[in-house]
């Protein structure tokens, strides 16, 4: 069956990356589409409260503003091939290079960018198709990073092919895994509150649980049972992700960044950053200098 959206799309690729995570647990939300191929490892994806098991060879397609929680479930490092893209080119949106930055402007999603909102988000690929998807992704990454001639046109063509493989790999919805996560309504309230108040250095479990409408013990139980992480570790994750985005911008000192994301001191920020990311904030800043210049 040929879906109507397939006849009109003209993808604009914003970012291409390969992410290797020995251990991962966190929540993300993006203003554009996120296309993820699982190259290695196993994980759980919770998309708007519905849980899906992810394994090697799976594709996930997440439309704009879809909350997605990912956590690794095996000892093998999780390797994800990730593409951020819009379904259609737009002059203003094409200037937005910092993925994951949600503000009043990026929150406004054009109607035509919501064409995939109802598409089932998971596809399981055959071995032969996995090889083709990986080949096309690596070609796209090379074209994107090397800024080859006609980069946007070439990445558009490859993105269209990848969407074809996604559609080809889908099976009947009744055969797919996906059950509503226990306690999702409470978790969603807590997560939303954390994302809105992470900059408050005094943010604590009691305040978060009061906003979620449950006891601190119950909320702690839900975080550990469903996300395999403590509330405070999740708060730290959010703060570190926000810090990385601010550091990528390259216009603020480490001390200012630490304060803006809710750390009470630069020393605590540095320790938490290294424990979470594996390198110091200064090393992260230096390693991403080329990307900052590119933007």
Coordinates of C-alpha atoms in Angstrom, one line a residue:
X1 CA 0.0 0.0 0.0
X2 CA 1.4 3.4 -1.0
X3 CA 0.7 6.0 1.6
X4 CA -0.4 9.5 0.4
X5 CA 2.5 11.2 2.1
X6 CA 5.1 9.2 0.1
X7 CA 4.0 11.0 -3.1
X8 CA 4.8 14.5 -1.9
X9 CA 7.6 14.6 0.6
X10 CA 10.9 16.4 0.0
X11 CA 13.1 15.7 3.1
X12 CA 15.5 18.3 4.4
X13 CA 18.2 16.6 6.5
X14 CA 19.3 18.7 9.5
X15 CA 21.8 16.4 11.2
X16 CA 23.4 13.0 10.9
X17 CA 25.2 11.2 13.7
X18 CA 26.3 7.8 15.1
X19 CA 25.8 7.5 18.9
X20 CA 27.5 4.7 20.9
X21 CA 26.2 4.4 24.5
X22 CA 27.5 1.8 27.0
X23 CA 24.6 2.8 29.2
X24 CA 21.8 5.0 28.3
X25 CA 18.6 6.2 30.1
X26 CA 17.0 9.4 29.3
X27 CA 14.1 11.3 27.7
X28 CA 14.2 13.5 24.6
X29 CA 11.8 15.6 22.6
X30 CA 12.6 17.2 19.3
X31 CA 11.0 19.7 17.0
X32 CA 11.8 17.7 13.9
X33 CA 11.6 14.0 12.8
X34 CA 14.1 11.6 14.3
X35 CA 14.9 8.4 12.3
X36 CA 16.9 5.9 14.3
X37 CA 18.5 2.6 13.1
X38 CA 19.7 0.2 15.8
X39 CA 23.1 -1.1 14.6
X40 CA 24.0 -2.9 17.9
X41 CA 22.6 -3.7 21.3
X42 CA 19.2 -3.8 22.8
X43 CA 17.0 -1.1 24.4
X44 CA 13.5 -0.1 25.4
X45 CA 11.9 2.8 23.6
X46 CA 9.0 4.4 25.4
X47 CA 7.2 6.6 22.8
X48 CA 4.4 8.8 24.3
X49 CA 3.9 6.2 27.1
X50 CA 4.0 3.1 24.9
X51 CA 6.9 0.7 25.4
X52 CA 8.7 -1.0 22.4
X53 CA 11.6 -3.5 22.6
X54 CA 14.5 -2.4 20.3
X55 CA 17.1 -4.7 18.9
X56 CA 19.7 -4.9 16.1
X57 CA 18.1 -4.1 12.8
X58 CA 15.1 -2.2 14.1
X59 CA 14.1 1.2 12.7
X60 CA 12.3 3.9 14.8
X61 CA 10.6 6.9 13.3
X62 CA 9.6 9.6 15.7
X63 CA 7.6 12.6 14.5
X64 CA 8.1 16.2 15.9
X65 CA 7.3 16.7 19.6
X66 CA 6.9 13.0 20.4
X67 CA 8.4 12.4 23.9
X68 CA 10.7 9.4 23.7
X69 CA 12.5 7.7 26.5
X70 CA 15.3 5.3 25.7
X71 CA 17.2 3.0 28.0
X72 CA 19.6 0.2 27.3
X73 CA 18.7 -3.3 28.3
X74 CA 21.8 -5.3 27.5
X75 CA 25.5 -5.2 28.4
X76 CA 26.4 -4.7 24.8
X77 CA 26.8 -1.0 24.0
X78 CA 23.9 0.5 22.1
X79 CA 24.8 1.9 18.7
X80 CA 22.3 4.1 17.0
X81 CA 22.4 5.7 13.6
X82 CA 20.4 8.9 13.9
X83 CA 19.0 11.3 11.4
X84 CA 17.1 14.6 12.2
X85 CA 15.0 15.8 9.3
X86 CA 12.0 17.8 8.2
X87 CA 9.6 16.2 5.7
X88 CA 9.7 19.4 3.6
X89 CA 12.2 22.2 3.1
X90 CA 11.5 25.5 4.7
X91 CA 13.7 28.6 4.6
X92 CA 13.3 29.5 8.3
X93 CA 13.4 25.9 9.7
X94 CA 16.5 25.1 7.6
X95 CA 18.4 27.6 9.7
X96 CA 17.7 25.7 12.9
X97 CA 20.8 23.6 13.4
X98 CA 20.6 22.9 17.2
X99 CA 18.4 19.8 17.5
X100 CA 16.4 19.3 20.6
X101 CA 16.1 23.0 21.3
X102 CA 12.4 23.6 22.2
X103 CA 11.2 27.1 22.5
X104 CA 8.0 29.0 21.4
X105 CA 9.2 29.2 17.8
X106 CA 10.3 25.6 17.3
X107 CA 7.2 24.3 19.2
X108 CA 5.0 25.5 16.3
X109 CA 4.9 22.5 14.0
X110 CA 3.6 23.2 10.4
X111 CA 0.6 21.0 9.5
X112 CA 2.5 19.3 6.6
X113 CA 5.2 18.3 9.0
X114 CA 2.6 16.2 10.9
X115 CA 1.9 13.8 8.0
X116 CA 3.6 10.9 9.8
X117 CA 2.1 11.6 13.3
X118 CA -0.1 8.5 12.9
X119 CA 2.4 6.2 11.3
X120 CA 3.3 3.2 13.4
X121 CA 6.8 4.1 14.8
X122 CA 8.7 0.8 14.5
X123 CA 9.9 -1.4 11.6
X124 CA 11.8 -4.7 11.7
X125 CA 14.2 -5.2 8.8
X126 CA 15.3 -8.3 7.1
X127 CA 19.1 -9.0 7.0
X128 CA 19.5 -7.9 3.4
X129 CA 17.6 -4.7 4.0
X130 CA 19.7 -4.0 7.1
X131 CA 22.8 -4.0 4.9
X132 CA 21.2 -1.6 2.5
X133 CA 20.1 0.7 5.2
X134 CA 23.5 0.8 6.8
X135 CA 25.2 1.4 3.5
X136 CA 22.9 4.3 2.7
X137 CA 23.2 5.8 6.2
X138 CA 27.0 5.8 6.0
X139 CA 26.9 7.4 2.6
X140 CA 24.6 10.1 3.9
X141 CA 26.9 10.7 6.9
X142 CA 29.9 11.1 4.5
X143 CA 28.0 13.5 2.2
X144 CA 26.7 15.5 5.2
X145 CA 30.0 15.8 7.1
X146 CA 32.2 16.4 4.0
X147 CA 29.8 19.1 2.8
X148 CA 29.8 17.6 -0.7
X149 CA 28.5 19.4 -3.7
X150 CA 24.7 19.4 -3.7
X151 CA 24.6 18.1 -0.2
X152 CA 21.0 18.9 0.5
X153 CA 19.9 17.2 -2.7
X154 CA 21.9 14.1 -2.1
X155 CA 20.8 13.7 1.5
X156 CA 17.2 14.3 0.5
X157 CA 17.5 11.4 -2.0
X158 CA 19.0 9.0 0.6
X159 CA 16.4 10.1 3.3
X160 CA 13.6 9.2 0.9
X161 CA 15.2 5.8 0.3
X162 CA 15.5 5.2 4.1
X163 CA 11.8 6.1 4.6
X164 CA 11.0 3.5 1.9
X165 CA 12.9 0.8 3.8
X166 CA 11.1 1.9 7.0
X167 CA 7.7 1.4 5.3
X168 CA 8.8 -1.9 3.8
X169 CA 9.9 -3.2 7.2
X170 CA 6.6 -2.6 8.9
X171 CA 4.3 -5.4 9.7
X172 CA 0.7 -5.5 10.7
X173 CA 0.2 -3.3 13.8
X174 CA -1.4 -6.2 15.7
X175 CA 1.9 -8.1 15.4
X176 CA 4.0 -5.3 16.9
X177 CA 5.0 -5.1 20.5
X178 CA 3.7 -2.1 22.4
X179 CA 2.0 -1.8 25.7
X180 CA 1.1 1.3 27.7
X181 CA 3.7 1.8 30.3
X182 CA 2.5 1.3 33.9
X183 CA 2.1 4.7 35.7
X184 CA 2.9 6.6 32.5
X185 CA 0.5 9.5 33.4
X186 CA 2.4 10.1 36.7
X187 CA 5.8 9.7 35.0
X188 CA 4.8 12.1 32.3
X189 CA 3.8 14.7 34.8
X190 CA 7.1 14.3 36.7
X191 CA 9.2 14.4 33.6
X192 CA 7.4 17.5 32.3
X193 CA 8.0 19.2 35.6
X194 CA 11.7 18.3 35.6
X195 CA 12.2 19.7 32.1
X196 CA 10.4 22.9 33.1
X197 CA 12.3 23.4 36.4
X198 CA 15.8 21.7 35.9
X199 CA 17.4 25.1 36.2
X200 CA 16.3 25.3 39.9
X201 CA 19.3 24.1 41.9
X202 CA 16.9 23.3 44.8
X203 CA 14.7 20.9 42.7
X204 CA 14.2 17.8 44.9
X205 CA 12.2 14.6 44.9
X206 CA 9.6 15.9 47.2
X207 CA 8.7 18.9 45.0
X208 CA 8.6 16.7 41.9
X209 CA 6.4 14.0 43.5
X210 CA 4.0 16.7 44.8
X211 CA 3.6 18.1 41.3
X212 CA 3.0 14.6 40.0
X213 CA 0.4 14.0 42.6
X214 CA 1.9 10.9 44.3
X215 CA 4.2 10.2 47.3
X216 CA 7.9 10.4 46.9
X217 CA 8.3 6.7 47.5
X218 CA 5.8 5.8 44.8
X219 CA 7.4 8.1 42.3
X220 CA 10.8 6.7 43.1
X221 CA 9.4 3.2 42.6
X222 CA 8.0 4.1 39.2
X223 CA 11.2 5.7 38.0
X224 CA 13.2 2.6 39.1
X225 CA 10.7 0.1 37.8
X226 CA 9.9 1.7 34.4
X227 CA 13.1 3.7 33.6
X228 CA 15.7 1.8 35.7
X229 CA 16.9 5.1 37.0
X230 CA 16.5 7.2 40.2
X231 CA 14.6 10.5 40.1
X232 CA 17.8 12.5 40.8
X233 CA 19.8 10.7 38.2
X234 CA 17.2 11.6 35.7
X235 CA 17.3 15.2 36.8
X236 CA 21.1 15.1 36.3
X237 CA 20.6 13.6 32.8
X238 CA 18.3 16.5 31.8
X239 CA 20.7 19.1 33.2
X240 CA 23.7 17.6 31.4
X241 CA 21.8 17.4 28.1
X242 CA 20.9 21.1 28.5
X243 CA 24.5 21.9 29.4
X244 CA 25.8 20.1 26.3
X245 CA 23.4 22.2 24.1
X246 CA 24.5 25.4 25.7
X247 CA 28.2 24.5 25.4
X248 CA 27.7 23.6 21.7
X249 CA 26.5 27.2 21.2
X250 CA 29.9 28.3 22.4
X251 CA 29.0 31.7 23.8
X252 CA 29.0 31.1 27.6
X253 CA 31.6 30.2 30.2
X254 CA 31.4 26.9 32.0
X255 CA 30.4 28.7 35.2
X256 CA 27.5 30.4 33.6
X257 CA 26.4 27.1 31.9
X258 CA 26.6 25.3 35.2
X259 CA 24.4 27.9 36.9
X260 CA 21.9 28.0 34.1
X261 CA 21.2 24.3 34.2
X262 CA 20.8 24.1 38.0
X263 CA 24.2 23.0 39.4
X264 CA 25.1 24.7 42.7
X265 CA 28.8 24.9 41.8
X266 CA 31.2 24.5 38.9
X267 CA 32.9 21.6 40.8
X268 CA 29.7 19.6 41.1
X269 CA 28.9 20.3 37.5
X270 CA 32.3 19.1 36.3
X271 CA 32.1 15.9 38.4
X272 CA 28.6 15.1 37.3
X273 CA 29.4 15.9 33.6
X274 CA 32.4 13.6 33.6
X275 CA 30.6 10.8 35.4
X276 CA 27.7 11.0 32.9
X277 CA 29.5 11.8 29.6
X278 CA 32.8 10.2 30.3
X279 CA 34.9 13.3 29.6
X280 CA 35.2 16.7 31.3
X281 CA 33.2 19.7 30.2
X282 CA 36.4 21.3 28.8
X283 CA 37.1 18.2 26.7
X284 CA 33.6 18.1 25.4
X285 CA 33.8 21.8 24.5
X286 CA 37.1 21.3 22.6
X287 CA 35.9 18.1 20.8
X288 CA 32.8 19.9 19.5
X289 CA 34.6 23.1 18.3
X290 CA 34.4 22.1 14.7
X291 CA 30.6 21.5 15.0
X292 CA 30.2 25.0 16.5
X293 CA 32.1 26.6 13.7
X294 CA 30.0 24.6 11.2
X295 CA 26.8 26.0 12.7

